[in-house]
Amino acid sequence: MPTLPAPPKPTAAELDLLQTLWPLGAATAKQVHQAILKERPEATYATVLRLMQIMHTKGLLIRDERERSHVYAPAQAQDSLQTNLLKDLIQKAFSGSAKALVMAALRSGISKKEREEIENMLKEEDQ
């Protein structure tokens, strides 16, 4: 059985755009640009549109061309892409050890609230 090609990995700018698009589900470039302006007022419409066109070409976005304004949507669900990126990070930076990743994350400084949430999640897993 042939293996499917690995989904493309987004650049930092592409990941930022996906973080904006995932909650919207599907949106025009204008809608994405308006959402991005809340965080980055210097972002231009032309830059957002060009990035979305590149992401479509790479397979990171799908595009519905039935309307005058094309509607874009992420090609991969957020949790699926994050899982793939995390697996890649674990392999490359932590020699395949999820434990090493978690330990590094814990050492990097988490808030007391985050620590409590993690402890509660682990307790729930044990039950």
XYZ file of N, CA, C and O in Angstrom:
508
model
N 0.842 -1.174 0.000
C 0.000 0.000 0.000
C 0.891 1.243 0.000
O 1.757 1.395 0.864
N 0.688 2.173 -0.942
C 1.542 3.361 -1.000
C 1.265 4.278 0.190
O 0.139 4.404 0.638
N 2.337 4.908 0.686
C 2.160 5.840 1.798
C 1.809 7.217 1.245
O 2.295 7.604 0.180
N 0.954 7.907 1.966
C 0.572 9.245 1.558
C 1.710 10.205 1.840
O 2.424 10.047 2.829
N 1.885 11.214 0.986
C 2.945 12.178 1.261
C 2.621 12.954 2.541
O 1.462 13.180 2.865
N 3.663 13.326 3.257
C 3.458 14.079 4.494
C 2.852 15.431 4.151
O 3.217 16.041 3.140
N 1.906 15.890 4.977
C 1.348 17.201 4.711
C 2.431 18.263 4.823
O 3.380 18.100 5.599
N 2.308 19.346 4.062
C 3.344 20.387 4.109
C 3.403 21.030 5.493
O 2.391 21.140 6.182
N 4.608 21.437 5.884
C 4.781 22.104 7.171
C 4.705 23.616 6.940
O 5.411 24.147 6.089
N 3.856 24.288 7.709
C 3.743 25.741 7.528
C 4.939 26.491 8.100
O 5.560 26.053 9.073
N 5.252 27.618 7.473
C 6.253 28.533 8.024
C 5.628 29.230 9.231
O 4.424 29.096 9.485
N 6.416 30.016 9.939
C 5.889 30.752 11.099
C 4.759 31.692 10.682
O 3.718 31.765 11.343
N 4.927 32.400 9.569
C 3.889 33.329 9.091
C 2.628 32.563 8.688
O 1.504 33.014 8.958
N 2.809 31.411 8.054
C 1.658 30.598 7.652
C 0.931 30.045 8.867
O -0.303 30.003 8.899
N 1.677 29.645 9.876
C 1.061 29.138 11.101
C 0.268 30.246 11.801
O -0.826 30.010 12.303
N 0.812 31.463 11.807
C 0.077 32.600 12.370
C -1.254 32.799 11.638
O -2.287 33.029 12.262
N -1.206 32.720 10.320
C -2.433 32.892 9.543
C -3.427 31.765 9.842
O -4.626 32.006 10.004
N -2.933 30.543 9.952
C -3.809 29.421 10.291
C -4.451 29.619 11.664
O -5.627 29.301 11.853
N -3.690 30.158 12.609
C -4.237 30.411 13.949
C -5.406 31.385 13.873
O -6.342 31.310 14.671
N -5.371 32.294 12.916
C -6.473 33.229 12.711
C -7.625 32.561 11.974
O -8.797 32.783 12.294
N -7.316 31.710 11.007
C -8.344 31.101 10.155
C -9.075 29.940 10.829
O -10.275 29.756 10.600
N -8.402 29.154 11.650
C -9.062 27.991 12.272
C -10.355 28.370 12.989
O -11.377 27.725 12.769
N -10.366 29.397 13.849
C -11.636 29.727 14.521
C -12.724 30.206 13.550
O -13.915 30.018 13.809
N -12.322 30.793 12.433
C -13.289 31.269 11.444
C -13.854 30.111 10.620
O -14.954 30.206 10.090
N -13.080 29.052 10.491
C -13.508 27.903 9.693
C -13.184 28.103 8.227
O -12.333 27.454 7.662
N -13.880 29.039 7.606
C -13.643 29.401 6.210
C -13.899 30.894 6.099
O -14.801 31.422 6.751
N -13.096 31.579 5.284
C -13.229 33.025 5.195
C -12.567 33.538 3.924
O -11.715 32.871 3.336
N -12.978 34.729 3.534
C -12.323 35.398 2.413
C -11.021 36.015 2.915
O -10.819 36.171 4.131
N -10.172 36.403 1.981
C -8.921 37.063 2.370
C -9.222 38.357 3.127
O -8.527 38.692 4.089
N -10.269 39.051 2.741
C -10.646 40.296 3.419
C -11.022 40.023 4.872
O -10.606 40.750 5.781
N -11.788 38.972 5.118
C -12.183 38.624 6.485
C -10.974 38.238 7.328
O -10.864 38.611 8.502
N -10.052 37.482 6.741
C -8.837 37.082 7.458
C -7.995 38.322 7.760
O -7.498 38.495 8.871
N -7.871 39.211 6.776
C -7.101 40.434 6.970
C -7.684 41.256 8.119
O -6.950 41.732 8.993
N -8.998 41.400 8.153
C -9.638 42.166 9.233
C -9.360 41.534 10.598
O -9.127 42.232 11.578
N -9.369 40.209 10.661
C -9.085 39.520 11.927
C -7.622 39.701 12.331
O -7.314 39.896 13.515
N -6.715 39.669 11.368
C -5.282 39.822 11.648
C -4.966 41.244 12.118
O -4.101 41.446 12.972
N -5.698 42.231 11.596
C -5.444 43.623 11.976
C -5.592 43.856 13.473
O -4.947 44.746 14.031
N -6.400 43.056 14.141
C -6.586 43.201 15.593
C -5.288 42.947 16.344
O -5.021 43.568 17.364
N -4.485 42.006 15.836
C -3.203 41.672 16.467
C -2.032 42.439 15.850
O -1.088 42.789 16.528
N -2.106 42.627 14.531
C -0.997 43.256 13.808
C -1.542 44.345 12.878
O -1.808 44.095 11.693
N -1.714 45.557 13.394
C -2.313 46.629 12.595
C -1.503 47.018 11.358
O -2.042 47.646 10.445
N -0.242 46.609 11.310
C 0.594 46.954 10.146
C 0.386 45.998 8.969
O 0.884 46.250 7.866
N -0.337 44.911 9.162
C -0.530 43.913 8.107
C -1.361 44.505 6.963
O -2.397 45.123 7.196
N -0.886 44.316 5.751
C -1.633 44.833 4.598
C -2.484 43.723 3.988
O -2.154 42.530 4.080
N -3.555 44.135 3.340
C -4.434 43.183 2.662
C -3.656 42.411 1.599
O -3.794 41.190 1.479
N -2.832 43.115 0.842
C -2.075 42.471 -0.245
C -1.169 41.366 0.291
O -1.060 40.291 -0.321
N -0.547 41.593 1.429
C 0.341 40.594 2.021
C -0.450 39.373 2.469
O -0.038 38.230 2.236
N -1.597 39.611 3.106
C -2.435 38.503 3.567
C -2.933 37.686 2.379
O -2.860 36.450 2.377
N -3.432 38.371 1.345
C -3.930 37.668 0.155
C -2.821 36.849 -0.489
O -3.027 35.675 -0.828
N -1.647 37.426 -0.657
C -0.527 36.712 -1.292
C -0.141 35.477 -0.484
O 0.090 34.400 -1.039
N -0.070 35.630 0.841
C 0.270 34.493 1.691
C -0.783 33.397 1.564
O -0.447 32.209 1.469
N -2.053 33.777 1.517
C -3.114 32.774 1.388
C -3.030 32.068 0.037
O -3.263 30.860 -0.047
N -2.681 32.803 -1.018
C -2.520 32.175 -2.337
C -1.358 31.188 -2.328
O -1.460 30.085 -2.877
N -0.259 31.562 -1.694
C 0.895 30.659 -1.577
C 0.503 29.419 -0.782
O 0.831 28.280 -1.154
N -0.218 29.619 0.325
C -0.632 28.500 1.171
C -1.566 27.565 0.411
O -1.532 26.349 0.608
N -2.397 28.114 -0.462
C -3.278 27.277 -1.292
C -2.438 26.434 -2.251
O -2.665 25.229 -2.398
N -1.452 27.054 -2.862
C -0.576 26.343 -3.797
C 0.176 25.208 -3.090
O 0.343 24.125 -3.640
N 0.605 25.460 -1.852
C 1.338 24.447 -1.069
C 0.426 23.345 -0.533
O 0.906 22.326 -0.061
N -0.877 23.572 -0.541
C -1.803 22.574 -0.014
C -2.185 22.793 1.443
O -2.806 21.934 2.054
N -1.818 23.945 1.994
C -2.180 24.251 3.379
C -3.607 24.790 3.492
O -4.225 24.700 4.545
N -4.099 25.384 2.414
C -5.468 25.902 2.373
C -6.201 25.317 1.187
O -5.593 25.010 0.152
N -7.505 25.159 1.335
C -8.348 24.813 0.194
C -9.119 26.080 -0.169
O -9.331 26.957 0.673
N -9.515 26.179 -1.442
C -10.149 27.408 -1.902
C -11.415 27.080 -2.666
O -11.407 26.263 -3.581
N -12.504 27.743 -2.281
C -13.780 27.627 -2.979
C -13.878 28.820 -3.925
O -13.928 29.969 -3.482
N -13.882 28.536 -5.212
C -13.858 29.594 -6.221
C -15.226 29.869 -6.832
O -15.326 30.550 -7.845
N -16.294 29.363 -6.215
C -17.634 29.552 -6.778
C -18.137 30.987 -6.660
O -18.945 31.425 -7.465
N -17.674 31.703 -5.656
C -18.089 33.090 -5.462
C -17.032 34.025 -6.044
O -15.899 33.629 -6.284
N -17.427 35.285 -6.240
C -16.480 36.276 -6.760
C -15.268 36.389 -5.823
O -14.135 36.406 -6.260
N -15.532 36.502 -4.516
C -14.452 36.501 -3.534
C -14.210 35.054 -3.109
O -15.107 34.414 -2.566
N -13.032 34.569 -3.382
C -12.716 33.184 -3.037
C -12.763 32.995 -1.528
O -12.338 33.851 -0.763
N -13.275 31.836 -1.132
C -13.348 31.496 0.294
C -12.299 30.429 0.567
O -12.252 29.401 -0.103
N -11.464 30.699 1.558
C -10.376 29.793 1.920
C -10.701 29.083 3.229
O -11.357 29.639 4.103
N -10.207 27.864 3.358
C -10.354 27.096 4.594
C -9.077 26.287 4.799
O -8.403 25.915 3.832
N -8.739 26.013 6.051
C -7.557 25.185 6.310
C -7.727 23.796 5.697
O -8.811 23.219 5.756
N -6.663 23.276 5.114
C -6.708 21.933 4.524
C -6.625 20.861 5.606
O -7.031 19.725 5.386
N -6.111 21.226 6.778
C -5.949 20.287 7.884
C -6.572 20.882 9.138
O -6.450 22.084 9.387
N -7.209 20.045 9.919
C -7.757 20.488 11.194
C -6.617 20.924 12.116
O -5.495 20.415 12.015
N -6.909 21.849 13.014
C -5.890 22.383 13.913
C -5.212 21.287 14.718
O -3.980 21.227 14.770
N -5.984 20.396 15.327
C -5.364 19.365 16.164
C -4.513 18.406 15.352
O -3.462 17.954 15.792
N -4.919 18.121 14.127
C -4.155 17.224 13.262
C -2.803 17.843 12.893
O -1.754 17.186 12.986
N -2.812 19.106 12.487
C -1.568 19.775 12.116
C -0.662 19.921 13.335
O 0.546 19.658 13.266
N -1.234 20.307 14.474
C -0.422 20.459 15.678
C 0.206 19.130 16.090
O 1.364 19.089 16.499
N -0.548 18.048 15.971
C -0.008 16.725 16.300
C 1.159 16.380 15.390
O 2.199 15.903 15.849
N 1.014 16.639 14.090
C 2.101 16.357 13.145
C 3.333 17.200 13.448
O 4.468 16.704 13.410
N 3.126 18.491 13.747
C 4.259 19.362 14.069
C 4.934 18.923 15.367
O 6.156 18.950 15.480
N 4.131 18.498 16.336
C 4.682 18.048 17.614
C 5.505 16.770 17.435
O 6.607 16.655 17.975
N 4.993 15.824 16.653
C 5.744 14.592 16.389
C 7.085 14.911 15.737
O 8.122 14.334 16.096
N 7.058 15.850 14.792
C 8.281 16.251 14.106
C 9.259 16.899 15.088
O 10.457 16.597 15.079
N 8.750 17.765 15.961
C 9.597 18.418 16.960
C 10.206 17.394 17.912
O 11.405 17.460 18.231
N 9.405 16.451 18.364
C 9.906 15.415 19.288
C 11.035 14.630 18.622
O 12.071 14.371 19.238
N 10.853 14.269 17.356
C 11.888 13.511 16.646
C 13.165 14.328 16.476
O 14.260 13.854 16.752
N 12.995 15.574 16.013
C 14.168 16.380 15.667
C 14.894 16.953 16.871
O 16.119 16.969 16.907
N 14.159 17.452 17.839
C 14.794 18.180 18.938
C 14.979 17.350 20.198
O 15.796 17.706 21.048
N 14.241 16.243 20.336
C 14.283 15.491 21.586
C 14.554 14.001 21.362
O 14.182 13.173 22.181
N 15.186 13.675 20.243
C 15.571 12.296 19.919
C 14.418 11.311 20.075
O 14.598 10.182 20.515
N 13.217 11.764 19.747
C 12.056 10.887 19.795
C 11.451 10.709 21.180
O 10.526 9.928 21.351
N 11.930 11.438 22.173
C 11.456 11.265 23.548
C 10.416 12.326 23.912
O 10.750 13.501 24.106
N 9.167 11.885 24.039
C 8.102 12.795 24.470
C 8.365 13.257 25.902
O 8.071 14.399 26.264
N 8.938 12.367 26.716
C 9.254 12.722 28.103
C 10.237 13.896 28.137
O 10.066 14.842 28.917
N 11.251 13.851 27.289
C 12.234 14.936 27.247
C 11.569 16.252 26.845
O 11.893 17.310 27.390
N 10.630 16.194 25.914
C 9.889 17.391 25.507
C 9.105 17.961 26.689
O 9.156 19.155 26.970
N 8.382 17.099 27.390
C 7.561 17.537 28.522
C 8.450 18.116 29.619
O 8.143 19.177 30.189
N 9.555 17.465 29.901
C 10.454 17.951 30.946
C 11.023 19.327 30.568
O 11.100 20.224 31.411
N 11.380 19.505 29.315
C 11.888 20.803 28.859
C 10.802 21.875 28.981
O 11.077 23.005 29.398
N 9.584 21.516 28.651
C 8.475 22.469 28.760
C 8.232 22.844 30.217
O 8.014 24.015 30.543
N 8.297 21.870 31.103
C 8.083 22.143 32.522
C 9.202 22.999 33.105
O 8.966 23.863 33.947
N 10.436 22.765 32.639
C 11.577 23.550 33.130
C 11.560 24.982 32.608
O 12.146 25.871 33.209
N 10.902 25.192 31.473
C 10.935 26.518 30.852
C 10.075 27.523 31.601
O 10.067 28.692 31.268
N 9.366 27.060 32.600
C 8.607 27.982 33.431
C 7.139 28.027 33.055
O 6.772 28.656 32.068
N 6.344 27.345 33.820
C 4.910 27.398 33.611
C 4.282 28.039 34.841
O 4.872 28.035 35.923
N 3.114 28.593 34.660
C 2.446 29.255 35.780
C 1.893 28.209 36.752
O 1.740 27.035 36.418
N 1.597 28.672 37.952
C 1.023 27.791 38.972
C -0.308 27.232 38.477
O -0.600 26.045 38.662
N -1.089 28.068 37.806
C -2.388 27.637 37.277
C -2.204 26.541 36.230
O -2.919 25.537 36.227
N -1.225 26.728 35.326
C -0.954 25.711 34.306
C -0.507 24.395 34.943
O -0.919 23.324 34.525
N 0.343 24.499 35.963
C 0.811 23.298 36.654
C -0.371 22.538 37.274
O -0.466 21.324 37.169
N -1.285 23.276 37.900
C -2.469 22.659 38.507
C -3.335 21.978 37.443
O -3.844 20.875 37.656
N -3.497 22.627 36.301
C -4.280 22.042 35.210
C -3.648 20.739 34.725
O -4.337 19.763 34.458
N -2.331 20.739 34.599
C -1.612 19.539 34.163
C -1.775 18.417 35.189
O -2.058 17.270 34.834
N -1.623 18.765 36.465
C -1.774 17.757 37.525
C -3.188 17.178 37.521
O -3.362 15.968 37.652
N -4.191 18.032 37.341
C -5.578 17.551 37.295
C -5.812 16.641 36.097
O -6.489 15.623 36.206
N -5.243 16.991 34.961
C -5.385 16.175 33.758
C -4.749 14.804 33.979
O -5.324 13.769 33.625
N -3.561 14.752 34.594
C -2.882 13.494 34.863
C -3.679 12.645 35.853
O -3.761 11.428 35.706
N -4.273 13.271 36.861
C -5.086 12.545 37.827
C -6.315 11.935 37.148
O -6.679 10.793 37.419
N -6.933 12.696 36.240
C -8.101 12.187 35.502
C -7.719 10.993 34.633
O -8.484 10.040 34.507
N -6.538 11.038 34.042
C -6.056 9.936 33.200
C -5.884 8.663 34.010
O -6.110 7.571 33.526
N -5.443 8.812 35.277
C -5.215 7.649 36.135
C -6.508 6.975 36.567
O -6.518 5.802 36.912
N -7.583 7.713 36.568
C -8.860 7.171 37.070
C -9.628 6.408 36.023
O -9.496 6.377 34.911
